[in-house]
GROMACS .gro file of C-alpha atoms in nm:
model
  197
    1UNK     CA    1  -0.004   0.011  -0.004
    2UNK     CA    2   0.273   0.253   0.062
    3UNK     CA    3   0.466   0.184  -0.269
    4UNK     CA    4   0.096   0.233  -0.444
    5UNK     CA    5   0.075   0.528  -0.279
    6UNK     CA    6   0.455   0.626  -0.361
    7UNK     CA    7   0.377   0.507  -0.730
    8UNK     CA    8   0.055   0.659  -0.774
    9UNK     CA    9   0.126   1.005  -0.552
   10UNK     CA   10   0.059   1.263  -0.842
   11UNK     CA   11  -0.281   1.029  -0.935
   12UNK     CA   12  -0.408   1.026  -0.580
   13UNK     CA   13  -0.295   1.354  -0.557
   14UNK     CA   14  -0.525   1.492  -0.863
   15UNK     CA   15  -0.826   1.264  -0.711
   16UNK     CA   16  -0.815   1.027  -0.990
   17UNK     CA   17  -0.688   0.743  -0.780
   18UNK     CA   18  -0.788   0.621  -0.429
   19UNK     CA   19  -0.581   0.334  -0.214
   20UNK     CA   20  -0.791   0.128  -0.039
   21UNK     CA   21  -0.699  -0.166   0.201
   22UNK     CA   22  -0.960  -0.446   0.291
   23UNK     CA   23  -1.063  -0.819   0.355
   24UNK     CA   24  -1.154  -0.949  -0.006
   25UNK     CA   25  -1.433  -1.130   0.157
   26UNK     CA   26  -1.587  -0.819   0.301
   27UNK     CA   27  -1.500  -0.532   0.093
   28UNK     CA   28  -1.543  -0.177   0.240
   29UNK     CA   29  -1.792  -0.053  -0.098
   30UNK     CA   30  -2.160  -0.054  -0.161
   31UNK     CA   31  -2.338  -0.279  -0.370
   32UNK     CA   32  -2.323  -0.229  -0.768
   33UNK     CA   33  -2.075   0.084  -0.728
   34UNK     CA   34  -1.799  -0.046  -0.987
   35UNK     CA   35  -1.742  -0.057  -1.354
   36UNK     CA   36  -1.499  -0.315  -1.376
   37UNK     CA   37  -1.240  -0.496  -1.134
   38UNK     CA   38  -0.925  -0.699  -1.188
   39UNK     CA   39  -0.835  -0.985  -0.983
   40UNK     CA   40  -0.411  -1.060  -0.995
   41UNK     CA   41  -0.217  -1.344  -0.823
   42UNK     CA   42  -0.465  -1.365  -0.558
   43UNK     CA   43  -0.723  -1.666  -0.562
   44UNK     CA   44  -0.394  -1.932  -0.548
   45UNK     CA   45  -0.363  -1.769  -0.168
   46UNK     CA   46  -0.734  -1.763  -0.044
   47UNK     CA   47  -0.913  -2.069   0.133
   48UNK     CA   48  -1.241  -1.945  -0.055
   49UNK     CA   49  -1.168  -1.833  -0.419
   50UNK     CA   50  -1.562  -1.852  -0.523
   51UNK     CA   51  -1.662  -1.632  -0.231
   52UNK     CA   52  -1.371  -1.382  -0.313
   53UNK     CA   53  -1.539  -1.351  -0.644
   54UNK     CA   54  -1.909  -1.346  -0.546
   55UNK     CA   55  -1.766  -1.048  -0.326
   56UNK     CA   56  -1.620  -0.870  -0.648
   57UNK     CA   57  -1.925  -0.932  -0.805
   58UNK     CA   58  -2.153  -0.759  -0.551
   59UNK     CA   59  -1.970  -0.436  -0.583
   60UNK     CA   60  -1.982  -0.432  -0.960
   61UNK     CA   61  -2.218  -0.254  -1.139
   62UNK     CA   62  -2.486  -0.487  -1.395
   63UNK     CA   63  -2.275  -0.547  -1.731
   64UNK     CA   64  -1.967  -0.485  -1.530
   65UNK     CA   65  -1.647  -0.688  -1.608
   66UNK     CA   66  -1.400  -0.838  -1.398
   67UNK     CA   67  -1.025  -0.995  -1.538
   68UNK     CA   68  -0.854  -1.232  -1.369
   69UNK     CA   69  -0.496  -1.363  -1.376
   70UNK     CA   70  -0.405  -1.687  -1.230
   71UNK     CA   71  -0.151  -1.905  -1.187
   72UNK     CA   72  -0.146  -2.243  -1.397
   73UNK     CA   73   0.159  -2.396  -1.209
   74UNK     CA   74   0.145  -2.762  -1.336
   75UNK     CA   75   0.263  -2.593  -1.707
   76UNK     CA   76   0.610  -2.544  -1.608
   77UNK     CA   77   0.857  -2.722  -1.823
   78UNK     CA   78   1.241  -2.659  -1.848
   79UNK     CA   79   1.465  -2.792  -2.091
   80UNK     CA   80   1.779  -2.976  -2.021
   81UNK     CA   81   1.575  -3.238  -1.789
   82UNK     CA   82   1.643  -3.054  -1.413
   83UNK     CA   83   1.542  -3.329  -1.166
   84UNK     CA   84   1.614  -3.088  -0.834
   85UNK     CA   85   1.418  -2.820  -1.006
   86UNK     CA   86   1.118  -3.077  -1.098
   87UNK     CA   87   1.111  -3.207  -0.743
   88UNK     CA   88   1.165  -2.850  -0.600
   89UNK     CA   89   0.865  -2.730  -0.796
   90UNK     CA   90   0.642  -2.993  -0.688
   91UNK     CA   91   0.731  -2.959  -0.308
   92UNK     CA   92   0.674  -2.564  -0.397
   93UNK     CA   93   0.338  -2.638  -0.484
   94UNK     CA   94   0.244  -2.903  -0.256
   95UNK     CA   95   0.360  -2.673   0.012
   96UNK     CA   96   0.106  -2.406  -0.096
   97UNK     CA   97  -0.183  -2.639  -0.137
   98UNK     CA   98  -0.124  -2.767   0.216
   99UNK     CA   99  -0.194  -2.399   0.334
  100UNK     CA  100  -0.512  -2.443   0.169
  101UNK     CA  101  -0.396  -2.194  -0.125
  102UNK     CA  102  -0.414  -2.367  -0.487
  103UNK     CA  103  -0.117  -2.338  -0.737
  104UNK     CA  104  -0.336  -2.472  -1.004
  105UNK     CA  105  -0.644  -2.246  -0.981
  106UNK     CA  106  -0.615  -2.080  -1.344
  107UNK     CA  107  -0.733  -2.408  -1.474
  108UNK     CA  108  -1.082  -2.347  -1.269
  109UNK     CA  109  -1.124  -1.978  -1.308
  110UNK     CA  110  -1.424  -2.051  -1.566
  111UNK     CA  111  -1.604  -2.255  -1.312
  112UNK     CA  112  -1.537  -2.056  -1.006
  113UNK     CA  113  -1.643  -1.715  -1.223
  114UNK     CA  114  -1.987  -1.913  -1.296
  115UNK     CA  115  -1.998  -2.046  -0.956
  116UNK     CA  116  -2.014  -1.693  -0.845
  117UNK     CA  117  -2.267  -1.543  -1.118
  118UNK     CA  118  -2.072  -1.426  -1.360
  119UNK     CA  119  -2.166  -1.473  -1.703
  120UNK     CA  120  -2.012  -1.464  -2.092
  121UNK     CA  121  -1.728  -1.602  -1.931
  122UNK     CA  122  -1.400  -1.615  -2.144
  123UNK     CA  123  -1.061  -1.817  -2.072
  124UNK     CA  124  -0.688  -1.743  -2.223
  125UNK     CA  125  -0.357  -1.900  -2.214
  126UNK     CA  126  -0.086  -1.678  -2.201
  127UNK     CA  127   0.233  -1.812  -2.229
  128UNK     CA  128   0.590  -1.730  -2.124
  129UNK     CA  129   0.802  -1.973  -2.349
  130UNK     CA  130   1.189  -1.868  -2.427
  131UNK     CA  131   1.448  -2.028  -2.609
  132UNK     CA  132   1.683  -1.993  -2.878
  133UNK     CA  133   1.513  -1.725  -3.044
  134UNK     CA  134   1.532  -1.486  -2.746
  135UNK     CA  135   1.853  -1.557  -2.561
  136UNK     CA  136   1.804  -1.197  -2.344
  137UNK     CA  137   1.467  -1.221  -2.261
  138UNK     CA  138   1.518  -1.653  -2.153
  139UNK     CA  139   1.795  -1.515  -1.904
  140UNK     CA  140   1.609  -1.299  -1.779
  141UNK     CA  141   1.288  -1.486  -1.724
  142UNK     CA  142   1.550  -1.738  -1.568
  143UNK     CA  143   1.675  -1.510  -1.339
  144UNK     CA  144   1.315  -1.384  -1.223
  145UNK     CA  145   1.231  -1.743  -1.184
  146UNK     CA  146   1.552  -1.844  -0.980
  147UNK     CA  147   1.448  -1.545  -0.763
  148UNK     CA  148   1.057  -1.681  -0.744
  149UNK     CA  149   1.147  -2.019  -0.665
  150UNK     CA  150   1.410  -1.922  -0.383
  151UNK     CA  151   1.115  -1.699  -0.213
  152UNK     CA  152   0.985  -2.017  -0.041
  153UNK     CA  153   1.334  -2.229   0.012
  154UNK     CA  154   1.354  -2.100   0.379
  155UNK     CA  155   0.989  -2.228   0.447
  156UNK     CA  156   1.069  -2.573   0.186
  157UNK     CA  157   1.362  -2.643   0.425
  158UNK     CA  158   1.213  -2.560   0.801
  159UNK     CA  159   0.900  -2.776   0.671
  160UNK     CA  160   1.144  -3.061   0.573
  161UNK     CA  161   0.979  -3.084   0.188
  162UNK     CA  162   1.329  -3.005   0.047
  163UNK     CA  163   1.676  -3.051   0.188
  164UNK     CA  164   1.960  -2.726   0.144
  165UNK     CA  165   2.121  -2.996  -0.112
  166UNK     CA  166   1.795  -2.994  -0.329
  167UNK     CA  167   1.817  -2.621  -0.289
  168UNK     CA  168   2.147  -2.588  -0.391
  169UNK     CA  169   2.130  -2.813  -0.643
  170UNK     CA  170   1.796  -2.615  -0.806
  171UNK     CA  171   2.000  -2.283  -0.828
  172UNK     CA  172   2.276  -2.497  -1.023
  173UNK     CA  173   2.058  -2.618  -1.279
  174UNK     CA  174   1.871  -2.280  -1.318
  175UNK     CA  175   2.231  -2.107  -1.382
  176UNK     CA  176   2.313  -2.409  -1.640
  177UNK     CA  177   2.007  -2.338  -1.798
  178UNK     CA  178   2.083  -2.000  -1.820
  179UNK     CA  179   2.439  -2.072  -1.969
  180UNK     CA  180   2.318  -2.306  -2.182
  181UNK     CA  181   2.263  -2.226  -2.551
  182UNK     CA  182   2.006  -2.436  -2.621
  183UNK     CA  183   1.778  -2.428  -2.305
  184UNK     CA  184   1.453  -2.402  -2.297
  185UNK     CA  185   1.174  -2.271  -1.991
  186UNK     CA  186   0.802  -2.249  -2.071
  187UNK     CA  187   0.506  -2.128  -1.832
  188UNK     CA  188   0.172  -2.067  -1.880
  189UNK     CA  189  -0.118  -1.877  -1.717
  190UNK     CA  190  -0.454  -1.809  -1.746
  191UNK     CA  191  -0.677  -1.480  -1.801
  192UNK     CA  192  -1.035  -1.489  -1.787
  193UNK     CA  193  -1.313  -1.223  -1.838
  194UNK     CA  194  -1.655  -1.218  -1.712
  195UNK     CA  195  -1.952  -0.988  -1.674
  196UNK     CA  196  -2.158  -0.938  -1.383
  197UNK     CA  197  -2.567  -0.927  -1.436
   0.00000   0.00000   0.00000
């Protein structure tokens, strides 16, 4: 919230943007208040995604549009074969699942939006695919993905899901992919669009 206020200071000062913090299940807004909503990388972390979407529906006007970007972690692929990275990735996802999150929620977005009383639901699969065609983007994405994987390393080691050796091997494999002129990294996520009625 502090970063948003800093980044959007001009817009906030001009009265064009208001920044609020609240509970996604009990938003501090009236019914039928907004023309649109955007949910991004949130539903993977909540226990009741349909309830969050129902609450978004409540504050949308009839005809309002919601867009949702969500993860679909089963699409992750790397070449060359990297067993420590794949083991780490499955433990990363299993740990999120054990916390009652859903690392595969993107595949269920259409069903969830329909359960939350949205209509005209469409989904689009968006993909990062980096190979020899885009070596600089591939290297940058591998760096980004290594950071993402490492963000969970302390919790995964502490919970006994991975060993420090697996973490180290995963990092080595990611670095080797970055240096391999024939490496490939692939990941897809889902963008859903739906309308309130």
